[in-house]
mmCIF file of C-alpha atoms in Angstrom:
data_model
loop_
_atom_site.group_PDB
_atom_site.id
_atom_site.type_symbol
_atom_site.label_atom_id
_atom_site.label_comp_id
_atom_site.label_asym_id
_atom_site.label_seq_id
_atom_site.Cartn_x
_atom_site.Cartn_y
_atom_site.Cartn_z
ATOM 1 C CA GLU A 1 157.157 60.768 32.851
ATOM 2 C CA PRO A 2 156.279 64.233 34.161
ATOM 3 C CA GLU A 3 159.035 65.982 36.091
ATOM 4 C CA VAL A 4 159.473 68.821 38.496
ATOM 5 C CA THR A 5 162.196 71.081 37.137
ATOM 6 C CA GLN A 6 164.418 73.247 39.322
ATOM 7 C CA THR A 7 166.849 75.943 38.300
ATOM 8 C CA PRO A 8 169.646 76.623 38.853
ATOM 9 C CA SER A 9 171.152 73.336 39.925
ATOM 10 C CA HIS A 10 173.819 75.143 41.905
ATOM 11 C CA GLN A 11 174.010 78.734 43.091
ATOM 12 C CA VAL A 12 176.752 80.480 44.995
ATOM 13 C CA THR A 13 175.896 83.762 46.656
ATOM 14 C CA GLN A 14 177.456 86.206 49.056
ATOM 15 C CA MET A 15 176.094 86.480 52.565
ATOM 16 C CA GLY A 16 173.401 89.154 52.743
ATOM 17 C CA GLN A 17 172.401 88.841 49.100
ATOM 18 C CA GLU A 18 168.956 87.874 47.894
ATOM 19 C CA VAL A 19 168.462 84.655 45.961
ATOM 20 C CA ILE A 20 165.518 83.273 44.052
ATOM 21 C CA LEU A 21 165.225 79.549 43.507
ATOM 22 C CA ARG A 22 162.934 78.526 40.698
ATOM 23 C CA CYS A 23 160.746 75.504 40.179
ATOM 24 C CA VAL A 24 158.343 74.363 37.488
ATOM 25 C CA PRO A 25 155.919 71.888 39.067
ATOM 26 C CA ILE A 26 154.045 69.205 37.168
ATOM 27 C CA SER A 27 151.406 70.969 35.119
ATOM 28 C CA ASN A 28 148.243 69.454 36.572
ATOM 29 C CA HIS A 29 149.431 69.521 40.172
ATOM 30 C CA LEU A 30 147.886 72.022 42.521
ATOM 31 C CA TYR A 31 149.926 71.623 45.702
ATOM 32 C CA PHE A 32 153.476 72.845 45.932
ATOM 33 C CA TYR A 33 156.178 72.492 48.527
ATOM 34 C CA TRP A 34 159.715 73.465 49.395
ATOM 35 C CA TYR A 35 161.978 71.270 51.477
ATOM 36 C CA ARG A 36 165.551 71.813 52.598
ATOM 37 C CA GLN A 37 168.420 69.434 53.255
ATOM 38 C CA ILE A 38 171.457 70.799 55.026
ATOM 39 C CA LEU A 39 174.495 68.762 54.056
ATOM 40 C CA GLY A 40 174.553 65.450 55.869
ATOM 41 C CA GLN A 41 171.256 66.063 57.604
ATOM 42 C CA LYS A 42 167.700 65.020 56.985
ATOM 43 C CA VAL A 43 165.256 66.576 54.588
ATOM 44 C CA GLU A 44 163.050 69.165 56.323
ATOM 45 C CA PHE A 45 159.739 70.675 55.352
ATOM 46 C CA LEU A 46 159.764 74.431 54.755
ATOM 47 C CA VAL A 47 156.432 75.461 53.284
ATOM 48 C CA SER A 48 153.367 74.290 51.396
ATOM 49 C CA PHE A 49 151.421 76.395 48.902
ATOM 50 C CA TYR A 50 147.955 76.014 47.452
ATOM 51 C CA ASN A 51 145.533 78.286 45.681
ATOM 52 C CA ASN A 52 148.088 81.078 45.535
ATOM 53 C CA GLU A 53 148.751 81.206 49.215
ATOM 54 C CA ILE A 54 150.838 79.547 51.877
ATOM 55 C CA SER A 55 148.901 76.740 53.541
ATOM 56 C CA GLU A 56 151.489 75.745 56.101
ATOM 57 C CA LYS A 57 155.003 76.733 57.037
ATOM 58 C CA SER A 58 157.575 75.388 59.425
ATOM 59 C CA GLU A 59 159.459 77.280 62.082
ATOM 60 C CA ILE A 60 162.412 77.377 59.688
ATOM 61 C CA PHE A 61 160.404 79.478 57.239
ATOM 62 C CA ASP A 62 160.881 82.842 58.886
ATOM 63 C CA ASP A 63 160.470 86.366 57.510
ATOM 64 C CA GLN A 64 163.510 86.126 55.257
ATOM 65 C CA PHE A 65 161.754 83.491 53.164
ATOM 66 C CA SER A 66 158.896 83.997 50.753
ATOM 67 C CA VAL A 67 157.228 81.952 48.031
ATOM 68 C CA GLU A 68 155.372 82.987 44.945
ATOM 69 C CA ARG A 69 153.688 81.554 41.905
ATOM 70 C CA PRO A 70 154.174 84.528 39.619
ATOM 71 C CA ASP A 71 152.835 83.255 36.314
ATOM 72 C CA GLY A 72 150.867 80.047 36.725
ATOM 73 C CA SER A 73 153.765 77.757 35.906
ATOM 74 C CA ASN A 74 156.754 78.813 38.008
ATOM 75 C CA PHE A 75 156.958 78.439 41.765
ATOM 76 C CA THR A 76 159.738 80.388 43.437
ATOM 77 C CA LEU A 77 161.444 80.502 46.801
ATOM 78 C CA LYS A 78 163.080 83.789 47.691
ATOM 79 C CA ILE A 79 165.586 84.221 50.472
ATOM 80 C CA ARG A 80 165.908 87.925 51.164
ATOM 81 C CA SER A 81 169.181 88.222 52.994
ATOM 82 C CA THR A 82 171.106 84.990 52.907
ATOM 83 C CA LYS A 83 173.051 83.701 55.879
ATOM 84 C CA LEU A 84 175.794 81.110 55.967
ATOM 85 C CA GLU A 85 173.413 78.638 57.584
ATOM 86 C CA ASP A 86 171.092 78.869 54.581
ATOM 87 C CA SER A 87 173.593 76.784 52.637
ATOM 88 C CA ALA A 88 171.685 73.632 51.773
ATOM 89 C CA MET A 89 170.024 71.676 49.019
ATOM 90 C CA TYR A 90 166.562 73.039 48.369
ATOM 91 C CA PHE A 91 163.968 70.710 46.901
ATOM 92 C CA CYS A 92 160.745 71.713 45.270
ATOM 93 C CA ALA A 93 157.897 69.198 45.150
ATOM 94 C CA SER A 94 154.394 69.090 43.808
ATOM 95 C CA SER A 95 151.482 66.753 44.354
ATOM 96 C CA ASP A 96 148.111 66.113 42.843
ATOM 97 C CA GLY A 97 146.207 66.118 46.097
ATOM 98 C CA THR A 98 146.315 65.837 49.800
ATOM 99 C CA GLY A 99 144.087 62.857 50.335
ATOM 100 C CA VAL A 100 144.967 59.265 50.927
ATOM 101 C CA ASN A 101 144.710 58.405 47.265
ATOM 102 C CA SER A 102 147.064 61.049 46.062
ATOM 103 C CA TYR A 103 150.184 59.718 44.468
ATOM 104 C CA GLY A 104 152.416 61.513 46.857
ATOM 105 C CA TYR A 105 155.097 63.919 45.991
ATOM 106 C CA THR A 106 157.236 64.356 42.932
ATOM 107 C CA PHE A 107 160.470 66.071 43.852
ATOM 108 C CA GLY A 108 162.735 68.129 41.679
ATOM 109 C CA SER A 109 166.437 67.439 41.454
ATOM 110 C CA GLY A 110 167.210 70.268 43.845
ATOM 111 C CA THR A 111 169.183 73.499 43.914
ATOM 112 C CA ARG A 112 172.365 73.462 45.912
ATOM 113 C CA LEU A 113 172.726 76.871 47.512
ATOM 114 C CA THR A 114 176.138 77.840 48.836
ATOM 115 C CA VAL A 115 176.387 81.049 50.853
ATOM 116 C CA VAL A 116 179.919 82.397 51.209
ATOM 117 C CA ALA B 1 153.816 63.854 66.230
ATOM 118 C CA GLN B 2 154.562 61.638 63.274
ATOM 119 C CA SER B 3 158.135 60.457 62.965
ATOM 120 C CA VAL B 4 160.303 57.808 61.414
ATOM 121 C CA ALA B 5 163.611 56.413 62.573
ATOM 122 C CA GLN B 6 166.348 54.891 60.504
ATOM 123 C CA PRO B 7 168.644 53.236 63.007
ATOM 124 C CA GLU B 8 171.545 52.583 60.630
ATOM 125 C CA ASP B 9 173.664 55.382 59.168
ATOM 126 C CA GLN B 10 175.170 52.961 56.681
ATOM 127 C CA VAL B 11 174.480 49.497 55.371
ATOM 128 C CA ASN B 12 177.162 47.528 53.559
ATOM 129 C CA VAL B 13 176.288 44.574 51.382
ATOM 130 C CA ALA B 14 178.010 42.596 48.657
ATOM 131 C CA GLU B 15 176.589 42.612 45.165
ATOM 132 C CA GLY B 16 174.152 39.746 44.660
ATOM 133 C CA ASN B 17 173.279 39.490 48.328
ATOM 134 C CA PRO B 18 169.918 40.504 49.741
ATOM 135 C CA LEU B 19 169.714 43.924 51.352
ATOM 136 C CA THR B 20 167.541 45.398 54.061
ATOM 137 C CA VAL B 21 167.349 49.053 55.063
ATOM 138 C CA LYS B 22 165.447 49.505 58.293
ATOM 139 C CA CYS B 23 162.770 52.017 59.176
ATOM 140 C CA THR B 24 160.434 52.235 62.146
ATOM 141 C CA TYR B 25 157.620 54.685 62.493
ATOM 142 C CA SER B 26 155.587 56.440 65.129
ATOM 143 C CA VAL B 27 152.209 57.786 64.067
ATOM 144 C CA SER B 28 148.765 58.410 65.407
ATOM 145 C CA GLY B 29 146.208 56.849 63.131
ATOM 146 C CA ASN B 30 146.927 54.952 59.955
ATOM 147 C CA PRO B 31 150.456 55.372 58.642
ATOM 148 C CA TYR B 32 151.199 56.463 55.085
ATOM 149 C CA LEU B 33 154.795 55.474 54.514
ATOM 150 C CA PHE B 34 157.246 56.171 51.720
ATOM 151 C CA TRP B 35 160.746 55.314 50.608
ATOM 152 C CA TYR B 36 162.842 57.705 48.546
ATOM 153 C CA VAL B 37 166.326 57.287 47.116
ATOM 154 C CA GLN B 38 168.887 60.008 46.515
ATOM 155 C CA TYR B 39 171.814 59.434 44.203
ATOM 156 C CA PRO B 40 174.847 61.741 44.503
ATOM 157 C CA ASN B 41 174.037 65.307 43.429
ATOM 158 C CA ARG B 42 170.539 64.270 42.467
ATOM 159 C CA GLY B 43 167.065 64.830 43.789
ATOM 160 C CA LEU B 44 164.801 62.553 45.735
ATOM 161 C CA GLN B 45 163.334 59.753 43.684
ATOM 162 C CA PHE B 46 160.187 57.990 44.781
ATOM 163 C CA LEU B 47 160.623 54.237 45.264
ATOM 164 C CA LEU B 48 157.403 53.025 46.815
ATOM 165 C CA LYS B 49 154.642 53.782 49.267
ATOM 166 C CA TYR B 50 152.311 52.032 51.645
ATOM 167 C CA ILE B 51 148.842 53.472 52.125
ATOM 168 C CA THR B 52 146.671 50.451 52.756
ATOM 169 C CA GLY B 53 146.244 46.879 51.601
ATOM 170 C CA ASP B 54 148.946 44.314 51.076
ATOM 171 C CA ASN B 55 151.735 44.468 53.638
ATOM 172 C CA LEU B 56 154.343 43.758 50.967
ATOM 173 C CA VAL B 57 154.681 46.712 48.656
ATOM 174 C CA LYS B 58 156.607 46.477 45.410
ATOM 175 C CA GLY B 59 158.336 49.501 43.973
ATOM 176 C CA SER B 60 160.845 50.719 41.440
ATOM 177 C CA TYR B 61 164.175 49.066 40.553
ATOM 178 C CA GLY B 62 163.230 45.742 42.159
ATOM 179 C CA PHE B 63 162.795 47.171 45.642
ATOM 180 C CA GLU B 64 160.031 46.151 47.980
ATOM 181 C CA ALA B 65 159.060 47.056 51.517
ATOM 182 C CA GLU B 66 157.257 45.157 54.199
ATOM 183 C CA PHE B 67 154.788 46.946 56.420
ATOM 184 C CA ASN B 68 154.612 45.395 59.882
ATOM 185 C CA LYS B 69 152.020 46.990 62.111
ATOM 186 C CA SER B 70 152.897 45.087 65.275
ATOM 187 C CA GLN B 71 156.552 46.071 65.006
ATOM 188 C CA THR B 72 155.768 49.530 63.576
ATOM 189 C CA SER B 73 158.320 48.885 60.862
ATOM 190 C CA PHE B 74 158.572 49.502 57.141
ATOM 191 C CA HIS B 75 161.867 47.950 56.076
ATOM 192 C CA LEU B 76 163.105 48.323 52.530
ATOM 193 C CA LYS B 77 164.344 45.152 50.874
ATOM 194 C CA LYS B 78 165.806 43.830 47.681
ATOM 195 C CA PRO B 79 166.575 40.165 46.999
ATOM 196 C CA SER B 80 169.794 40.794 45.088
ATOM 197 C CA ALA B 81 171.747 44.032 45.454
ATOM 198 C CA LEU B 82 173.468 45.809 42.582
ATOM 199 C CA VAL B 83 176.456 48.133 42.800
ATOM 200 C CA SER B 84 174.240 50.756 41.184
ATOM 201 C CA ASP B 85 171.907 50.593 44.200
ATOM 202 C CA SER B 86 174.533 52.443 46.229
ATOM 203 C CA ALA B 87 172.818 55.649 47.323
ATOM 204 C CA LEU B 88 171.174 57.412 50.235
ATOM 205 C CA TYR B 89 167.775 56.034 51.208
ATOM 206 C CA PHE B 90 165.138 57.963 53.101
ATOM 207 C CA CYS B 91 162.078 56.630 54.828
ATOM 208 C CA ALA B 92 159.242 59.124 55.248
ATOM 209 C CA VAL B 93 155.805 59.315 56.788
ATOM 210 C CA ARG B 94 152.955 61.562 55.788
ATOM 211 C CA ALA B 95 151.931 64.014 58.457
ATOM 212 C CA LEU B 96 148.706 65.950 58.244
ATOM 213 C CA MET B 97 149.019 69.564 59.262
ATOM 214 C CA ASN B 98 146.385 71.675 60.988
ATOM 215 C CA THR B 99 145.001 72.907 57.686
ATOM 216 C CA GLY B 100 144.550 69.372 56.417
ATOM 217 C CA PHE B 101 147.484 69.667 54.066
ATOM 218 C CA GLN B 102 150.150 67.018 54.174
ATOM 219 C CA LYS B 103 153.865 67.151 54.557
ATOM 220 C CA LEU B 104 156.460 64.434 54.602
ATOM 221 C CA VAL B 105 158.524 63.825 57.693
ATOM 222 C CA PHE B 106 161.796 62.189 56.738
ATOM 223 C CA GLY B 107 164.173 59.942 58.579
ATOM 224 C CA THR B 108 167.833 60.779 58.808
ATOM 225 C CA GLY B 109 168.709 58.579 55.866
ATOM 226 C CA THR B 110 170.723 55.395 55.444
ATOM 227 C CA ARG B 111 173.657 55.206 53.100
ATOM 228 C CA LEU B 112 173.691 51.925 51.212
ATOM 229 C CA LEU B 113 177.042 50.778 49.913
ATOM 230 C CA VAL B 114 177.053 47.777 47.620
ATOM 231 C CA SER B 115 180.496 46.366 46.947
ATOM 232 C CA PRO B 116 181.357 44.432 43.782
#
């Protein structure tokens, strides 16, 4: 069964450092997403990406965040200057469409980011 | 705004007994509802979805969910719980954003604990 792959599974970084979280979506999917789950809290939408541009972003997704699809297979989330409150599990997801018949999302296994 | 509520932080059930994890929703228009499961240190795994049709939806690992429009509920059920079902369960609803793209709005999660 096709999978969304995320690397690394766990990253520890110092406050103020830049981190890049990587994702390989399912190959024939065209819509890509990042979600975040702060420990013990609910999963929250960050950003959606289609046709090489951001289609929607939440209020969480401020100027320190950026997304990119650099080579047609990877989908990355960059956090420019990490803060302690960025510590969370970050999930990548991809989907085959946006309509009512689309399967829905396939999520990756997540990257646990710890900012110290 | 679309939202889902999971009123129970934790559900305890003995192995072999039936289980129910509750979810109620608030949407404008037709609801597209999902259940995901998260095992420790793992990603979100899709269990089942309701888009239209039969109110009883069957999913992975023997789970099913009953869509009840009058009660605006989408409870997750399983006739006979297994210890291995112990995990965190999230109900989610699809929300259409201004651009027509979708995102998932998650509930706060319910921890299911199945005792031997």
